[in-house]
């Protein structure tokens, strides 16, 4: 794509709008910090998902609100004076902090780094919670979109889980979960709706798995659930069945009823494999058996009979 041509000679407003959208989406989704796009009149146009963990306010709730609603009364004049300078002076960016009204009606002091973009006619802000700095080293092990533990965390913790199970002579279940219909949501409603779907899916997984295990996001629409103390297939089938049922319940995303589902493959330690890689491979194969069989269900790994 010729960016210079797009910016200087392209006369198609839809193409330019699409370019700005992709640019903004990438910045919001890839940043490890709270980020916000705020209109020139102070309205939250878009935010990423990190706000909910810090403030208790979800992405959907914050969008459309006005910044002034969340600034402590004693901080408002100073904050808006600093933001106005970005428009009227030659400074490229500014930093400030103020007490932000959170979900619990309490104020938390947040540090803001802000620029104003004339091309977008909006403020672009990255926001830090000083009280969370001690937890910064944990970000490497957390999926920044959903808040679940990520692939790196799975790779580091699963060997220990298996070692403990071997010592206790107990069984571990690994569930490979792939969403059905996720691509269609992205294609029809856009990446923002797709991200919202992934966040809601992660919440449902955590609710079902609860204290029985842990859910991880591998990437895209692929997830793993590990049940470290799975007594028998009946127990595992109960958890898997609840996941299938919960994940096929329709979602209301920006006024659209979204219907998806999930295909689950299950592998058992030590029956199906005795290594982390072997378990994930066996669960992945079982998941694809479900896909081929009609999706929206679960299945245990089956050892193929030799010819």
PDB file of C-alpha atoms in Angstrom:
ATOM      1  CA  UNK A   1       0.000   0.000   0.000  1.00  0.00           C
ATOM      2  CA  UNK A   2       1.410   3.438  -1.016  1.00  0.00           C
ATOM      3  CA  UNK A   3       0.861   5.544   2.122  1.00  0.00           C
ATOM      4  CA  UNK A   4       2.183   8.756   0.527  1.00  0.00           C
ATOM      5  CA  UNK A   5      -0.321   8.423  -2.323  1.00  0.00           C
ATOM      6  CA  UNK A   6      -3.154   7.703   0.114  1.00  0.00           C
ATOM      7  CA  UNK A   7      -2.394  10.736   2.249  1.00  0.00           C
ATOM      8  CA  UNK A   8      -1.656  13.205  -0.556  1.00  0.00           C
ATOM      9  CA  UNK A   9      -3.705  12.189  -3.595  1.00  0.00           C
ATOM     10  CA  UNK A  10      -6.392   9.699  -2.629  1.00  0.00           C
ATOM     11  CA  UNK A  11      -9.830  11.296  -3.009  1.00  0.00           C
ATOM     12  CA  UNK A  12     -11.815   8.357  -1.684  1.00  0.00           C
ATOM     13  CA  UNK A  13     -12.985   9.229   1.851  1.00  0.00           C
ATOM     14  CA  UNK A  14     -13.922   5.606   2.567  1.00  0.00           C
ATOM     15  CA  UNK A  15     -10.355   4.426   1.862  1.00  0.00           C
ATOM     16  CA  UNK A  16      -8.875   7.088   4.122  1.00  0.00           C
ATOM     17  CA  UNK A  17     -11.400   6.349   6.850  1.00  0.00           C
ATOM     18  CA  UNK A  18     -10.534   2.661   6.632  1.00  0.00           C
ATOM     19  CA  UNK A  19      -6.814   3.454   6.869  1.00  0.00           C
ATOM     20  CA  UNK A  20      -7.340   5.534  10.009  1.00  0.00           C
ATOM     21  CA  UNK A  21      -9.529   2.793  11.515  1.00  0.00           C
ATOM     22  CA  UNK A  22      -6.906   0.079  10.994  1.00  0.00           C
ATOM     23  CA  UNK A  23      -4.188   2.343  12.365  1.00  0.00           C
ATOM     24  CA  UNK A  24      -6.220   3.122  15.486  1.00  0.00           C
ATOM     25  CA  UNK A  25      -7.305  -0.477  15.999  1.00  0.00           C
ATOM     26  CA  UNK A  26      -3.705  -1.726  15.866  1.00  0.00           C
ATOM     27  CA  UNK A  27      -2.554   0.855  18.395  1.00  0.00           C
ATOM     28  CA  UNK A  28      -5.381   0.104  20.832  1.00  0.00           C
ATOM     29  CA  UNK A  29      -5.150  -3.679  20.636  1.00  0.00           C
ATOM     30  CA  UNK A  30      -1.362  -4.017  20.790  1.00  0.00           C
ATOM     31  CA  UNK A  31      -0.622  -1.590  23.620  1.00  0.00           C
ATOM     32  CA  UNK A  32       0.084  -3.117  27.048  1.00  0.00           C
ATOM     33  CA  UNK A  33      -1.313   0.044  28.696  1.00  0.00           C
ATOM     34  CA  UNK A  34      -4.767   1.524  29.023  1.00  0.00           C
ATOM     35  CA  UNK A  35      -5.363   3.526  25.833  1.00  0.00           C
ATOM     36  CA  UNK A  36      -8.139   5.864  24.759  1.00  0.00           C
ATOM     37  CA  UNK A  37      -9.137   7.935  21.750  1.00  0.00           C
ATOM     38  CA  UNK A  38     -11.008  11.012  22.963  1.00  0.00           C
ATOM     39  CA  UNK A  39     -12.825  13.422  20.645  1.00  0.00           C
ATOM     40  CA  UNK A  40     -12.019  17.113  20.642  1.00  0.00           C
ATOM     41  CA  UNK A  41     -15.111  17.740  22.789  1.00  0.00           C
ATOM     42  CA  UNK A  42     -13.965  15.219  25.407  1.00  0.00           C
ATOM     43  CA  UNK A  43     -15.978  12.113  24.526  1.00  0.00           C
ATOM     44  CA  UNK A  44     -14.428   8.629  24.707  1.00  0.00           C
ATOM     45  CA  UNK A  45     -14.550   7.443  21.076  1.00  0.00           C
ATOM     46  CA  UNK A  46     -12.685   4.193  21.654  1.00  0.00           C
ATOM     47  CA  UNK A  47     -10.713   2.438  24.390  1.00  0.00           C
ATOM     48  CA  UNK A  48      -8.991  -0.899  24.802  1.00  0.00           C
ATOM     49  CA  UNK A  49      -9.929  -3.627  27.241  1.00  0.00           C
ATOM     50  CA  UNK A  50      -7.372  -2.816  29.951  1.00  0.00           C
ATOM     51  CA  UNK A  51      -9.625  -0.180  31.509  1.00  0.00           C
ATOM     52  CA  UNK A  52     -11.898  -2.722  33.139  1.00  0.00           C
ATOM     53  CA  UNK A  53      -9.106  -4.319  35.170  1.00  0.00           C
ATOM     54  CA  UNK A  54      -7.905  -0.949  36.496  1.00  0.00           C
ATOM     55  CA  UNK A  55     -11.175   0.951  36.911  1.00  0.00           C
ATOM     56  CA  UNK A  56     -13.936  -1.666  36.875  1.00  0.00           C
ATOM     57  CA  UNK A  57     -15.518   0.060  33.867  1.00  0.00           C
ATOM     58  CA  UNK A  58     -15.843  -2.093  30.753  1.00  0.00           C
ATOM     59  CA  UNK A  59     -14.925  -1.006  27.266  1.00  0.00           C
ATOM     60  CA  UNK A  60     -18.575  -0.871  26.242  1.00  0.00           C
ATOM     61  CA  UNK A  61     -19.540   1.243  29.258  1.00  0.00           C
ATOM     62  CA  UNK A  62     -16.750   3.771  28.810  1.00  0.00           C
ATOM     63  CA  UNK A  63     -17.286   4.368  25.093  1.00  0.00           C
ATOM     64  CA  UNK A  64     -19.620   7.313  24.542  1.00  0.00           C
ATOM     65  CA  UNK A  65     -19.077   8.805  27.984  1.00  0.00           C
ATOM     66  CA  UNK A  66     -17.370  12.140  28.495  1.00  0.00           C
ATOM     67  CA  UNK A  67     -14.024  12.488  30.203  1.00  0.00           C
ATOM     68  CA  UNK A  68     -15.325  15.261  32.463  1.00  0.00           C
ATOM     69  CA  UNK A  69     -17.671  12.725  34.122  1.00  0.00           C
ATOM     70  CA  UNK A  70     -14.633  10.900  35.514  1.00  0.00           C
ATOM     71  CA  UNK A  71     -12.349  13.785  36.527  1.00  0.00           C
ATOM     72  CA  UNK A  72     -12.437  14.825  40.173  1.00  0.00           C
ATOM     73  CA  UNK A  73     -14.036  18.273  40.403  1.00  0.00           C
ATOM     74  CA  UNK A  74     -10.880  19.864  41.848  1.00  0.00           C
ATOM     75  CA  UNK A  75      -8.743  18.569  38.924  1.00  0.00           C
ATOM     76  CA  UNK A  76     -10.957  19.520  35.991  1.00  0.00           C
ATOM     77  CA  UNK A  77      -9.746  23.044  35.241  1.00  0.00           C
ATOM     78  CA  UNK A  78      -6.082  22.056  35.248  1.00  0.00           C
ATOM     79  CA  UNK A  79      -6.610  18.936  33.080  1.00  0.00           C
ATOM     80  CA  UNK A  80      -8.607  20.692  30.382  1.00  0.00           C
ATOM     81  CA  UNK A  81      -6.127  23.569  30.311  1.00  0.00           C
ATOM     82  CA  UNK A  82      -3.337  21.083  29.631  1.00  0.00           C
ATOM     83  CA  UNK A  83      -5.346  19.373  26.896  1.00  0.00           C
ATOM     84  CA  UNK A  84      -6.255  22.678  25.253  1.00  0.00           C
ATOM     85  CA  UNK A  85      -2.562  23.577  24.999  1.00  0.00           C
ATOM     86  CA  UNK A  86      -2.081  20.648  22.635  1.00  0.00           C
ATOM     87  CA  UNK A  87      -4.413  22.345  20.149  1.00  0.00           C
ATOM     88  CA  UNK A  88      -3.382  25.982  20.577  1.00  0.00           C
ATOM     89  CA  UNK A  89       0.387  25.667  21.087  1.00  0.00           C
ATOM     90  CA  UNK A  90       3.288  23.981  19.313  1.00  0.00           C
ATOM     91  CA  UNK A  91       3.873  21.247  21.911  1.00  0.00           C
ATOM     92  CA  UNK A  92       3.518  17.743  20.541  1.00  0.00           C
ATOM     93  CA  UNK A  93       2.475  15.931  23.711  1.00  0.00           C
ATOM     94  CA  UNK A  94       1.732  16.515  27.353  1.00  0.00           C
ATOM     95  CA  UNK A  95       1.558  14.525  30.576  1.00  0.00           C
ATOM     96  CA  UNK A  96      -0.720  15.046  33.543  1.00  0.00           C
ATOM     97  CA  UNK A  97      -2.354  13.089  36.335  1.00  0.00           C
ATOM     98  CA  UNK A  98      -5.731  13.366  38.021  1.00  0.00           C
ATOM     99  CA  UNK A  99      -8.164  11.465  40.182  1.00  0.00           C
ATOM    100  CA  UNK A 100     -10.306   9.241  37.934  1.00  0.00           C
ATOM    101  CA  UNK A 101     -13.787   8.150  39.055  1.00  0.00           C
ATOM    102  CA  UNK A 102     -13.980   4.344  38.916  1.00  0.00           C
ATOM    103  CA  UNK A 103     -16.830   1.857  38.957  1.00  0.00           C
ATOM    104  CA  UNK A 104     -16.936   1.708  42.751  1.00  0.00           C
ATOM    105  CA  UNK A 105     -17.469   5.497  43.037  1.00  0.00           C
ATOM    106  CA  UNK A 106     -13.922   5.853  44.311  1.00  0.00           C
ATOM    107  CA  UNK A 107     -11.226   7.957  42.676  1.00  0.00           C
ATOM    108  CA  UNK A 108      -7.909   6.481  41.530  1.00  0.00           C
ATOM    109  CA  UNK A 109      -5.019   8.697  40.446  1.00  0.00           C
ATOM    110  CA  UNK A 110      -3.974   7.864  36.888  1.00  0.00           C
ATOM    111  CA  UNK A 111      -1.013   9.197  34.894  1.00  0.00           C
ATOM    112  CA  UNK A 112      -1.802  10.288  31.325  1.00  0.00           C
ATOM    113  CA  UNK A 113       0.441  10.766  28.258  1.00  0.00           C
ATOM    114  CA  UNK A 114      -1.541  12.578  25.567  1.00  0.00           C
ATOM    115  CA  UNK A 115      -1.112  13.888  22.021  1.00  0.00           C
ATOM    116  CA  UNK A 116      -3.624  15.660  19.774  1.00  0.00           C
ATOM    117  CA  UNK A 117      -3.920  14.500  16.152  1.00  0.00           C
ATOM    118  CA  UNK A 118      -5.337  17.110  13.748  1.00  0.00           C
ATOM    119  CA  UNK A 119      -5.792  14.375  11.120  1.00  0.00           C
ATOM    120  CA  UNK A 120      -8.122  12.468  13.444  1.00  0.00           C
ATOM    121  CA  UNK A 121      -9.380  15.573  15.273  1.00  0.00           C
ATOM    122  CA  UNK A 122      -8.939  13.613  18.483  1.00  0.00           C
ATOM    123  CA  UNK A 123      -6.687  13.045  21.473  1.00  0.00           C
ATOM    124  CA  UNK A 124      -4.682   9.824  21.711  1.00  0.00           C
ATOM    125  CA  UNK A 125      -3.932   8.868  25.317  1.00  0.00           C
ATOM    126  CA  UNK A 126      -1.929   6.172  27.072  1.00  0.00           C
ATOM    127  CA  UNK A 127      -2.729   5.833  30.758  1.00  0.00           C
ATOM    128  CA  UNK A 128      -0.828   4.241  33.643  1.00  0.00           C
ATOM    129  CA  UNK A 129      -2.025   3.230  37.084  1.00  0.00           C
ATOM    130  CA  UNK A 130       0.930   3.838  39.453  1.00  0.00           C
ATOM    131  CA  UNK A 131      -0.433   1.310  41.949  1.00  0.00           C
ATOM    132  CA  UNK A 132      -0.063  -1.425  39.331  1.00  0.00           C
ATOM    133  CA  UNK A 133       3.614  -0.858  38.571  1.00  0.00           C
ATOM    134  CA  UNK A 134       4.679  -3.746  40.828  1.00  0.00           C
ATOM    135  CA  UNK A 135       2.646  -6.121  38.680  1.00  0.00           C
ATOM    136  CA  UNK A 136       4.232  -4.943  35.423  1.00  0.00           C
ATOM    137  CA  UNK A 137       6.545  -7.955  35.230  1.00  0.00           C
ATOM    138  CA  UNK A 138       3.481 -10.222  35.121  1.00  0.00           C
ATOM    139  CA  UNK A 139       2.347  -8.773  31.794  1.00  0.00           C
ATOM    140  CA  UNK A 140       4.571 -11.170  29.897  1.00  0.00           C
ATOM    141  CA  UNK A 141       2.420 -14.031  31.154  1.00  0.00           C
ATOM    142  CA  UNK A 142      -0.986 -12.478  30.500  1.00  0.00           C
ATOM    143  CA  UNK A 143      -3.004 -12.130  27.308  1.00  0.00           C
ATOM    144  CA  UNK A 144      -3.489  -8.382  27.022  1.00  0.00           C
ATOM    145  CA  UNK A 145      -6.915  -8.596  25.379  1.00  0.00           C
ATOM    146  CA  UNK A 146      -8.771 -11.128  27.517  1.00  0.00           C
ATOM    147  CA  UNK A 147      -6.802 -11.027  30.755  1.00  0.00           C
ATOM    148  CA  UNK A 148      -6.307 -14.803  30.681  1.00  0.00           C
ATOM    149  CA  UNK A 149      -2.885 -16.361  31.096  1.00  0.00           C
ATOM    150  CA  UNK A 150      -1.151 -16.719  27.724  1.00  0.00           C
ATOM    151  CA  UNK A 151       0.836 -19.335  25.805  1.00  0.00           C
ATOM    152  CA  UNK A 152       4.064 -18.482  27.633  1.00  0.00           C
ATOM    153  CA  UNK A 153       2.368 -19.043  30.996  1.00  0.00           C
ATOM    154  CA  UNK A 154       0.999 -22.381  29.768  1.00  0.00           C
ATOM    155  CA  UNK A 155       4.437 -23.501  28.567  1.00  0.00           C
ATOM    156  CA  UNK A 156       5.960 -22.696  31.956  1.00  0.00           C
ATOM    157  CA  UNK A 157       3.226 -24.048  34.238  1.00  0.00           C
ATOM    158  CA  UNK A 158       2.024 -27.210  32.459  1.00  0.00           C
ATOM    159  CA  UNK A 159       5.259 -29.202  33.061  1.00  0.00           C
ATOM    160  CA  UNK A 160       4.935 -28.503  36.797  1.00  0.00           C
ATOM    161  CA  UNK A 161       1.272 -29.552  36.784  1.00  0.00           C
ATOM    162  CA  UNK A 162       2.193 -32.851  35.129  1.00  0.00           C
ATOM    163  CA  UNK A 163       5.094 -33.434  37.501  1.00  0.00           C
ATOM    164  CA  UNK A 164       2.817 -32.967  40.510  1.00  0.00           C
ATOM    165  CA  UNK A 165       0.209 -35.290  38.996  1.00  0.00           C
ATOM    166  CA  UNK A 166       2.819 -37.960  38.331  1.00  0.00           C
ATOM    167  CA  UNK A 167       3.981 -37.818  41.937  1.00  0.00           C
ATOM    168  CA  UNK A 168       0.397 -37.996  43.227  1.00  0.00           C
ATOM    169  CA  UNK A 169      -0.544 -40.615  40.613  1.00  0.00           C
ATOM    170  CA  UNK A 170      -3.500 -38.475  39.571  1.00  0.00           C
ATOM    171  CA  UNK A 171      -4.999 -37.550  36.205  1.00  0.00           C
ATOM    172  CA  UNK A 172      -4.781 -34.219  34.333  1.00  0.00           C
ATOM    173  CA  UNK A 173      -7.171 -33.145  31.581  1.00  0.00           C
ATOM    174  CA  UNK A 174      -6.185 -30.702  28.855  1.00  0.00           C
ATOM    175  CA  UNK A 175      -9.063 -29.195  26.856  1.00  0.00           C
ATOM    176  CA  UNK A 176      -8.274 -27.595  23.485  1.00  0.00           C
ATOM    177  CA  UNK A 177     -11.038 -25.065  22.705  1.00  0.00           C
ATOM    178  CA  UNK A 178     -11.572 -23.513  19.273  1.00  0.00           C
ATOM    179  CA  UNK A 179     -14.428 -21.080  18.671  1.00  0.00           C
ATOM    180  CA  UNK A 180     -16.920 -21.869  15.901  1.00  0.00           C
ATOM    181  CA  UNK A 181     -18.044 -18.915  13.800  1.00  0.00           C
ATOM    182  CA  UNK A 182     -15.501 -16.382  15.063  1.00  0.00           C
ATOM    183  CA  UNK A 183     -14.239 -15.462  11.577  1.00  0.00           C
ATOM    184  CA  UNK A 184     -17.764 -14.618  10.450  1.00  0.00           C
ATOM    185  CA  UNK A 185     -18.123 -12.166  13.346  1.00  0.00           C
ATOM    186  CA  UNK A 186     -14.856 -10.463  12.381  1.00  0.00           C
ATOM    187  CA  UNK A 187     -15.833 -10.346   8.713  1.00  0.00           C
ATOM    188  CA  UNK A 188     -19.355  -8.987   9.245  1.00  0.00           C
ATOM    189  CA  UNK A 189     -19.076  -6.793  12.353  1.00  0.00           C
ATOM    190  CA  UNK A 190     -15.369  -5.898  12.352  1.00  0.00           C
ATOM    191  CA  UNK A 191     -12.352  -6.536  14.537  1.00  0.00           C
ATOM    192  CA  UNK A 192     -13.686  -4.460  17.400  1.00  0.00           C
ATOM    193  CA  UNK A 193     -16.716  -6.747  17.723  1.00  0.00           C
ATOM    194  CA  UNK A 194     -14.403  -9.745  17.390  1.00  0.00           C
ATOM    195  CA  UNK A 195     -12.286  -8.493  20.281  1.00  0.00           C
ATOM    196  CA  UNK A 196     -15.404  -7.956  22.397  1.00  0.00           C
ATOM    197  CA  UNK A 197     -16.487 -11.523  21.629  1.00  0.00           C
ATOM    198  CA  UNK A 198     -13.104 -12.895  22.743  1.00  0.00           C
ATOM    199  CA  UNK A 199     -13.272 -10.949  26.011  1.00  0.00           C
ATOM    200  CA  UNK A 200     -16.798 -12.204  26.742  1.00  0.00           C
ATOM    201  CA  UNK A 201     -15.790 -15.760  25.820  1.00  0.00           C
ATOM    202  CA  UNK A 202     -12.859 -15.611  28.242  1.00  0.00           C
ATOM    203  CA  UNK A 203     -15.189 -14.525  31.049  1.00  0.00           C
ATOM    204  CA  UNK A 204     -17.513 -17.446  30.407  1.00  0.00           C
ATOM    205  CA  UNK A 205     -14.611 -19.901  30.370  1.00  0.00           C
ATOM    206  CA  UNK A 206     -13.308 -18.597  33.703  1.00  0.00           C
ATOM    207  CA  UNK A 207     -16.800 -18.874  35.185  1.00  0.00           C
ATOM    208  CA  UNK A 208     -17.197 -22.528  34.128  1.00  0.00           C
ATOM    209  CA  UNK A 209     -13.664 -23.681  34.944  1.00  0.00           C
ATOM    210  CA  UNK A 210     -13.734 -21.801  38.259  1.00  0.00           C
ATOM    211  CA  UNK A 211     -11.575 -23.357  40.965  1.00  0.00           C
ATOM    212  CA  UNK A 212     -11.320 -26.650  39.090  1.00  0.00           C
ATOM    213  CA  UNK A 213      -8.549 -25.482  36.776  1.00  0.00           C
ATOM    214  CA  UNK A 214      -7.253 -22.635  34.686  1.00  0.00           C
ATOM    215  CA  UNK A 215      -7.998 -21.186  31.236  1.00  0.00           C
ATOM    216  CA  UNK A 216      -5.361 -19.876  28.815  1.00  0.00           C
ATOM    217  CA  UNK A 217      -5.541 -18.086  25.484  1.00  0.00           C
ATOM    218  CA  UNK A 218      -3.125 -19.502  22.911  1.00  0.00           C
ATOM    219  CA  UNK A 219      -3.899 -16.799  20.356  1.00  0.00           C
ATOM    220  CA  UNK A 220      -6.616 -15.938  17.853  1.00  0.00           C
ATOM    221  CA  UNK A 221      -9.746 -17.890  18.802  1.00  0.00           C
ATOM    222  CA  UNK A 222      -7.863 -20.827  20.377  1.00  0.00           C
ATOM    223  CA  UNK A 223      -7.929 -21.475  24.120  1.00  0.00           C
ATOM    224  CA  UNK A 224      -6.731 -24.150  26.534  1.00  0.00           C
ATOM    225  CA  UNK A 225      -8.269 -25.245  29.827  1.00  0.00           C
ATOM    226  CA  UNK A 226      -6.209 -27.350  32.214  1.00  0.00           C
ATOM    227  CA  UNK A 227      -7.920 -29.412  34.928  1.00  0.00           C
ATOM    228  CA  UNK A 228      -5.063 -30.541  37.208  1.00  0.00           C
ATOM    229  CA  UNK A 229      -7.128 -32.904  39.341  1.00  0.00           C
ATOM    230  CA  UNK A 230      -9.599 -34.641  37.066  1.00  0.00           C
ATOM    231  CA  UNK A 231     -10.843 -37.762  38.880  1.00  0.00           C
ATOM    232  CA  UNK A 232     -12.698 -39.409  36.002  1.00  0.00           C
ATOM    233  CA  UNK A 233     -14.272 -38.911  32.593  1.00  0.00           C
ATOM    234  CA  UNK A 234     -17.649 -38.112  34.089  1.00  0.00           C
ATOM    235  CA  UNK A 235     -16.203 -35.108  35.927  1.00  0.00           C
ATOM    236  CA  UNK A 236     -14.342 -33.931  32.810  1.00  0.00           C
ATOM    237  CA  UNK A 237     -17.408 -34.424  30.600  1.00  0.00           C
ATOM    238  CA  UNK A 238     -19.412 -32.279  33.013  1.00  0.00           C
ATOM    239  CA  UNK A 239     -16.957 -29.361  32.707  1.00  0.00           C
ATOM    240  CA  UNK A 240     -16.677 -29.781  28.917  1.00  0.00           C
ATOM    241  CA  UNK A 241     -20.455 -29.931  28.503  1.00  0.00           C
ATOM    242  CA  UNK A 242     -20.894 -26.749  30.539  1.00  0.00           C
ATOM    243  CA  UNK A 243     -18.288 -24.985  28.382  1.00  0.00           C
ATOM    244  CA  UNK A 244     -20.038 -26.014  25.167  1.00  0.00           C
ATOM    245  CA  UNK A 245     -23.409 -24.878  26.526  1.00  0.00           C
ATOM    246  CA  UNK A 246     -22.092 -21.580  27.880  1.00  0.00           C
ATOM    247  CA  UNK A 247     -20.108 -20.698  24.755  1.00  0.00           C
ATOM    248  CA  UNK A 248     -23.023 -21.281  22.380  1.00  0.00           C
ATOM    249  CA  UNK A 249     -25.335 -18.957  24.317  1.00  0.00           C
ATOM    250  CA  UNK A 250     -25.848 -15.841  22.095  1.00  0.00           C
ATOM    251  CA  UNK A 251     -23.940 -12.627  22.843  1.00  0.00           C
ATOM    252  CA  UNK A 252     -25.336  -9.105  22.548  1.00  0.00           C
ATOM    253  CA  UNK A 253     -22.531  -7.077  20.979  1.00  0.00           C
ATOM    254  CA  UNK A 254     -23.336  -3.459  20.154  1.00  0.00           C
ATOM    255  CA  UNK A 255     -26.977  -4.322  19.570  1.00  0.00           C
ATOM    256  CA  UNK A 256     -26.232  -7.366  17.387  1.00  0.00           C
ATOM    257  CA  UNK A 257     -27.134 -10.852  18.597  1.00  0.00           C
ATOM    258  CA  UNK A 258     -24.064 -12.957  17.852  1.00  0.00           C
ATOM    259  CA  UNK A 259     -24.334 -16.747  17.718  1.00  0.00           C
ATOM    260  CA  UNK A 260     -21.130 -18.748  17.990  1.00  0.00           C
ATOM    261  CA  UNK A 261     -20.088 -22.046  19.502  1.00  0.00           C
ATOM    262  CA  UNK A 262     -17.006 -24.027  20.422  1.00  0.00           C
ATOM    263  CA  UNK A 263     -15.346 -27.314  19.496  1.00  0.00           C
ATOM    264  CA  UNK A 264     -13.494 -28.964  22.399  1.00  0.00           C
ATOM    265  CA  UNK A 265     -10.897 -31.716  22.245  1.00  0.00           C
ATOM    266  CA  UNK A 266      -9.804 -33.470  25.442  1.00  0.00           C
ATOM    267  CA  UNK A 267      -6.550 -35.299  26.180  1.00  0.00           C
ATOM    268  CA  UNK A 268      -5.674 -37.045  29.444  1.00  0.00           C
ATOM    269  CA  UNK A 269      -2.393 -37.400  31.290  1.00  0.00           C
ATOM    270  CA  UNK A 270      -0.907 -39.972  31.443  1.00  0.00           C
ATOM    271  CA  UNK A 271      -3.308 -42.058  29.304  1.00  0.00           C
ATOM    272  CA  UNK A 272      -3.053 -40.121  26.020  1.00  0.00           C
ATOM    273  CA  UNK A 273       0.394 -38.541  26.454  1.00  0.00           C
ATOM    274  CA  UNK A 274       2.934 -37.932  29.206  1.00  0.00           C
ATOM    275  CA  UNK A 275       4.505 -34.684  27.945  1.00  0.00           C
ATOM    276  CA  UNK A 276       3.062 -31.171  27.572  1.00  0.00           C
ATOM    277  CA  UNK A 277       3.596 -31.178  23.814  1.00  0.00           C
ATOM    278  CA  UNK A 278       2.068 -34.601  23.409  1.00  0.00           C
ATOM    279  CA  UNK A 279      -1.007 -33.646  25.432  1.00  0.00           C
ATOM    280  CA  UNK A 280      -1.612 -30.475  23.436  1.00  0.00           C
ATOM    281  CA  UNK A 281      -1.206 -32.365  20.168  1.00  0.00           C
ATOM    282  CA  UNK A 282      -3.636 -35.081  21.273  1.00  0.00           C
ATOM    283  CA  UNK A 283      -6.208 -32.508  22.452  1.00  0.00           C
ATOM    284  CA  UNK A 284      -5.798 -30.608  19.170  1.00  0.00           C
ATOM    285  CA  UNK A 285      -6.503 -33.765  17.154  1.00  0.00           C
ATOM    286  CA  UNK A 286      -9.593 -34.499  19.234  1.00  0.00           C
ATOM    287  CA  UNK A 287     -10.808 -30.952  18.657  1.00  0.00           C
ATOM    288  CA  UNK A 288     -10.497 -31.392  14.882  1.00  0.00           C
ATOM    289  CA  UNK A 289     -12.486 -34.618  15.143  1.00  0.00           C
ATOM    290  CA  UNK A 290     -15.283 -32.503  16.636  1.00  0.00           C
ATOM    291  CA  UNK A 291     -14.935 -29.964  13.818  1.00  0.00           C
ATOM    292  CA  UNK A 292     -15.277 -32.686  11.213  1.00  0.00           C
ATOM    293  CA  UNK A 293     -18.243 -34.182  13.069  1.00  0.00           C
ATOM    294  CA  UNK A 294     -20.340 -31.023  13.012  1.00  0.00           C
ATOM    295  CA  UNK A 295     -18.726 -28.671  15.580  1.00  0.00           C
ATOM    296  CA  UNK A 296     -20.233 -27.265  18.777  1.00  0.00           C
ATOM    297  CA  UNK A 297     -19.425 -30.325  20.902  1.00  0.00           C
ATOM    298  CA  UNK A 298     -16.592 -32.070  22.748  1.00  0.00           C
ATOM    299  CA  UNK A 299     -14.718 -35.325  22.321  1.00  0.00           C
ATOM    300  CA  UNK A 300     -11.969 -37.271  24.057  1.00  0.00           C
ATOM    301  CA  UNK A 301      -8.809 -38.193  22.179  1.00  0.00           C
ATOM    302  CA  UNK A 302      -9.053 -41.557  20.459  1.00  0.00           C
ATOM    303  CA  UNK A 303      -6.022 -43.665  19.627  1.00  0.00           C
ATOM    304  CA  UNK A 304      -6.347 -44.659  15.986  1.00  0.00           C
ATOM    305  CA  UNK A 305      -6.170 -48.405  15.419  1.00  0.00           C
ATOM    306  CA  UNK A 306      -3.209 -49.491  13.292  1.00  0.00           C
ATOM    307  CA  UNK A 307      -4.055 -50.984   9.937  1.00  0.00           C
TER     308      UNK A 307
END
